[in-house]
Amino acid sequence: MSDLDLRKMKDPFVKANINTSFIACYDGAFSDKFCDDTVALFKHLQDKYGDQHPDENDNPMVNHKFNSVGHRKDNSRFFQQIANEWDEEDRQDNIRLCKTFYDGIDEYLQKYIKSIGKSLGKLEADCFKVHHSPPGGPFSIFHHEHSGENDRYKSRVLVYMVYLGEDIHNGEGTTEFIYQGIHVKPKKGRLVIFPADFTHTHRGNPTYQQEKYIATGWWLTEGSNGVY
C-alpha cells in the first residue's frame, strides 16, 4: 500500500487500547515499623561488618558498594542471603524482615495483576535489596531493568520498590519515568510496581538535604533461579 493510499484511509494506524502507565503506587503497603526496622538493620550491618564486596561468583550475600562508579554514589545490601559470619540475632532479624517483605509484595503482585487485567504467567521474586543514597547520590542516569547478558536479568518481568525513609519533599528524590512523564514521590511505606523493560526507562533523582533508603527487587519468569 502506498503512502497515498494510507492518507486516504480514515484511520490508517492501529491505536493501542492502553489507558494506563502500568506504574502502580500502593501507599501504606509497608508499616512505619517495618521501614524503620529495615533501615536500622541496614545501618547495623554496615557498622558491624563494614563494606563487604561480592566474591568471584558475585555472591549476593554481601554489600555492593558503588561509590567508585561515576553515575551513582550509593551502596546496597541483599537481605535475603545470610552471611556466615553474622551473629544469630542478626540472622533472626533478617529472616523476620524477609518474611514480612516477601509476604507483602506477593499480596500486592496479585492486586497489580488484577488491575491490569492480564495474566503474566508464574513469577518468582528475586531479591530484597536495600539501597542507601546519601544526599546527592542516587542512581541518576536513565536505565531499565530488563538488560544485561545475565539470564536472570533477561528474565525480569516486573520491578518492585519500597521507599523506606522519611517522606522527601520539595520535588527531590523522585523516581522519574522518562517516557511516561511521571515522577513518583518518595513516601515512607509506598510500594511502586512497574514493568522491567525499556518502556519504563527511569532514574532516581537526587536529594540535597536528606538520605534516601529504598528496598527493591524483581519478579522473574518462573524457573529463572531467583535468589528467594
Coordinates of C-alpha atoms in Angstrom, one line a residue:
M1 CA 0.0 0.0 0.0
S2 CA 1.4 3.4 -1.0
D3 CA 1.7 6.5 1.2
L4 CA -1.1 8.0 -0.8
D5 CA -3.4 5.0 -0.1
L6 CA -2.6 5.4 3.6
R7 CA -3.6 9.0 3.5
K8 CA -6.9 8.1 2.0
M9 CA -7.8 5.8 4.9
K10 CA -9.8 7.4 7.7
D11 CA -7.6 5.8 10.4
P12 CA -4.6 4.1 8.8
F13 CA -2.8 3.2 12.1
V14 CA -3.9 0.8 14.8
K15 CA -4.4 2.5 18.1
A16 CA -3.2 0.7 21.2
N17 CA -6.0 0.1 23.7
I18 CA -4.0 1.2 26.7
N19 CA -5.2 3.7 29.2
T20 CA -2.7 3.2 32.0
S21 CA 1.0 3.8 32.6
F22 CA 1.4 0.4 34.1
I23 CA 3.1 2.1 37.1
A24 CA 1.2 1.3 40.3
C25 CA 1.7 3.0 43.7
Y26 CA 0.4 1.5 46.9
D27 CA 0.6 3.8 49.8
G28 CA 0.9 2.2 53.3
A29 CA 1.9 -1.1 51.8
F30 CA 4.5 -1.5 54.5
S31 CA 4.3 -0.1 58.0
D32 CA 6.5 2.5 59.6
K33 CA 7.8 -0.1 61.9
F34 CA 8.9 -2.4 59.0
C35 CA 10.6 0.5 57.3
D36 CA 12.4 1.7 60.5
D37 CA 13.5 -1.8 61.3
T38 CA 14.9 -2.4 57.9
V39 CA 16.8 0.8 57.9
A40 CA 18.1 0.1 61.4
L41 CA 19.3 -3.4 60.4
F42 CA 21.0 -2.0 57.3
K43 CA 22.9 0.6 59.3
H44 CA 23.7 -2.0 62.0
L45 CA 25.2 -4.5 59.4
Q46 CA 27.2 -1.7 57.8
D47 CA 28.6 -0.6 61.1
K48 CA 29.3 -4.1 62.4
Y49 CA 30.6 -5.8 59.3
G50 CA 31.8 -3.0 57.1
D51 CA 31.8 -2.8 53.4
Q52 CA 31.9 -6.3 52.0
H53 CA 32.2 -7.0 48.3
P54 CA 30.9 -9.7 46.1
D55 CA 33.2 -12.7 45.6
E56 CA 34.2 -14.1 42.2
N57 CA 30.8 -15.6 41.8
D58 CA 29.0 -12.3 42.6
N59 CA 27.6 -13.9 45.7
P60 CA 24.8 -11.6 46.7
M61 CA 25.0 -12.2 50.5
V62 CA 27.4 -9.2 50.9
N63 CA 27.3 -5.5 50.3
H64 CA 27.7 -3.9 46.9
K65 CA 29.4 -0.5 47.2
F66 CA 29.1 1.8 44.2
N67 CA 31.0 4.9 45.3
S68 CA 33.7 4.3 42.7
V69 CA 31.2 4.3 39.9
G70 CA 30.7 7.8 38.3
H71 CA 26.9 7.8 37.9
R72 CA 26.0 6.6 41.4
K73 CA 27.1 7.2 44.9
D74 CA 25.0 4.6 46.8
N75 CA 25.6 1.3 48.5
S76 CA 23.4 -1.7 48.9
R77 CA 22.9 -5.0 50.7
F78 CA 21.0 -8.1 49.8
F79 CA 18.9 -9.0 52.9
Q80 CA 17.7 -12.4 51.8
Q81 CA 21.1 -14.0 51.9
I82 CA 22.5 -14.6 55.3
A83 CA 26.3 -14.3 55.6
N84 CA 28.0 -17.0 57.6
E85 CA 29.8 -14.5 59.9
W86 CA 26.7 -12.8 61.1
D87 CA 25.6 -13.2 64.7
E88 CA 22.4 -15.3 65.4
E89 CA 20.5 -12.2 66.4
D90 CA 21.3 -10.5 63.1
R91 CA 20.2 -13.7 61.3
Q92 CA 16.9 -13.8 63.0
D93 CA 16.2 -10.1 62.4
N94 CA 17.0 -10.7 58.7
I95 CA 14.6 -13.7 58.5
R96 CA 11.8 -11.8 60.2
L97 CA 12.1 -8.8 57.9
C98 CA 12.4 -11.0 54.8
K99 CA 9.2 -12.8 55.7
T100 CA 7.3 -9.6 56.1
F101 CA 8.7 -8.2 52.9
Y102 CA 8.0 -11.2 50.6
D103 CA 4.5 -11.7 52.1
G104 CA 3.8 -8.1 51.4
I105 CA 5.0 -7.9 47.8
D106 CA 3.2 -11.2 46.9
E107 CA -0.1 -9.7 48.1
Y108 CA 0.4 -6.6 46.0
L109 CA 1.5 -8.6 43.0
Q110 CA -1.9 -10.1 42.9
K111 CA -3.5 -6.7 43.1
Y112 CA -1.3 -5.4 40.3
I113 CA -2.1 -8.2 38.0
K114 CA -5.8 -7.8 38.7
S115 CA -5.6 -4.1 38.0
I116 CA -4.1 -4.6 34.6
G117 CA -6.5 -7.4 33.6
K118 CA -3.8 -9.6 32.1
S119 CA -2.1 -12.7 33.2
L120 CA 1.7 -12.5 33.4
G121 CA 2.3 -16.2 34.0
K122 CA 4.0 -17.6 37.0
L123 CA 6.5 -15.2 38.5
E124 CA 9.0 -15.6 41.3
A125 CA 10.5 -12.9 43.5
D126 CA 14.2 -12.2 43.2
C127 CA 15.9 -10.1 45.9
F128 CA 15.2 -8.0 48.9
K129 CA 17.9 -5.4 48.2
V130 CA 18.2 -2.3 50.3
H131 CA 19.9 0.8 48.9
H132 CA 21.2 3.8 50.8
S133 CA 21.8 7.0 49.0
P134 CA 23.4 10.0 50.7
P135 CA 22.4 13.5 49.7
G136 CA 23.2 13.9 46.0
G137 CA 23.8 10.2 45.5
P138 CA 21.1 8.0 43.9
F139 CA 21.2 6.1 40.6
S140 CA 20.8 9.3 38.5
I141 CA 21.2 8.0 34.9
F142 CA 18.2 6.7 32.9
H143 CA 18.2 2.9 32.8
H144 CA 15.8 0.0 32.6
E145 CA 15.9 -3.4 34.5
H146 CA 15.5 -5.9 31.6
S147 CA 19.1 -5.6 30.5
G148 CA 22.5 -7.2 30.7
E149 CA 23.9 -10.5 29.5
N150 CA 23.0 -12.5 32.6
D151 CA 19.9 -14.8 32.0
R152 CA 18.4 -13.6 35.3
Y153 CA 18.5 -10.0 34.1
K154 CA 16.8 -11.0 30.9
S155 CA 14.1 -12.9 32.9
R156 CA 12.9 -9.8 34.8
V157 CA 9.2 -9.0 34.2
L158 CA 8.3 -6.5 36.9
V159 CA 10.1 -4.3 39.4
Y160 CA 9.1 -3.7 43.0
M161 CA 10.4 -0.8 45.0
V162 CA 9.6 0.4 48.5
Y163 CA 10.5 3.8 49.9
L164 CA 11.9 3.1 53.5
G165 CA 13.0 6.5 54.7
E166 CA 11.0 9.6 55.8
D167 CA 9.0 11.4 53.1
I168 CA 11.1 13.6 50.9
H169 CA 9.6 16.9 49.9
N170 CA 10.3 19.9 47.5
G171 CA 10.3 17.6 44.5
E172 CA 13.6 15.9 45.4
G173 CA 14.4 12.2 45.2
T174 CA 11.7 11.3 42.8
T175 CA 11.7 8.2 40.7
E176 CA 11.4 9.6 37.2
F177 CA 9.9 7.6 34.2
I178 CA 11.1 9.4 31.1
Y179 CA 8.6 8.0 28.5
Q180 CA 5.5 8.3 30.8
G181 CA 6.5 11.8 32.1
I182 CA 5.8 10.6 35.6
H183 CA 7.7 11.5 38.8
V184 CA 6.9 9.2 41.8
K185 CA 7.5 11.0 45.1
P186 CA 9.3 9.1 47.9
K187 CA 6.8 8.4 50.6
K188 CA 7.6 6.1 53.5
G189 CA 5.9 2.7 53.1
R190 CA 4.9 3.4 49.5
L191 CA 5.3 0.4 47.2
V192 CA 5.8 1.0 43.4
I193 CA 5.4 -1.7 40.8
F194 CA 6.2 -1.3 37.1
P195 CA 7.4 -3.3 34.1
A196 CA 11.1 -4.1 33.8
D197 CA 11.5 -3.4 30.1
F198 CA 12.8 -0.4 28.1
T199 CA 9.3 1.1 28.0
H200 CA 9.8 2.0 31.7
T201 CA 13.2 3.6 31.5
H202 CA 13.7 5.5 34.7
R203 CA 16.2 7.1 37.1
G204 CA 16.4 8.1 40.8
N205 CA 16.7 11.9 41.1
P206 CA 19.0 13.2 43.8
T207 CA 18.1 14.6 47.2
Y208 CA 20.0 17.6 48.6
Q209 CA 19.3 17.5 52.3
Q210 CA 18.1 14.0 53.2
E211 CA 19.3 10.5 52.9
K212 CA 17.2 8.1 50.8
Y213 CA 16.6 4.4 51.6
I214 CA 14.7 2.0 49.3
A215 CA 14.1 -1.7 49.1
T216 CA 13.9 -3.2 45.6
G217 CA 13.9 -6.3 43.5
W218 CA 12.3 -8.0 40.6
W219 CA 9.8 -10.6 39.7
L220 CA 11.3 -13.1 37.2
T221 CA 9.7 -15.7 35.0
E222 CA 9.4 -18.9 37.0
G223 CA 12.4 -21.2 36.8
S224 CA 14.9 -18.3 36.4
N225 CA 16.7 -19.2 39.6
G226 CA 15.6 -16.2 41.7
V227 CA 17.5 -16.0 45.0
Y228 CA 14.4 -16.1 47.2

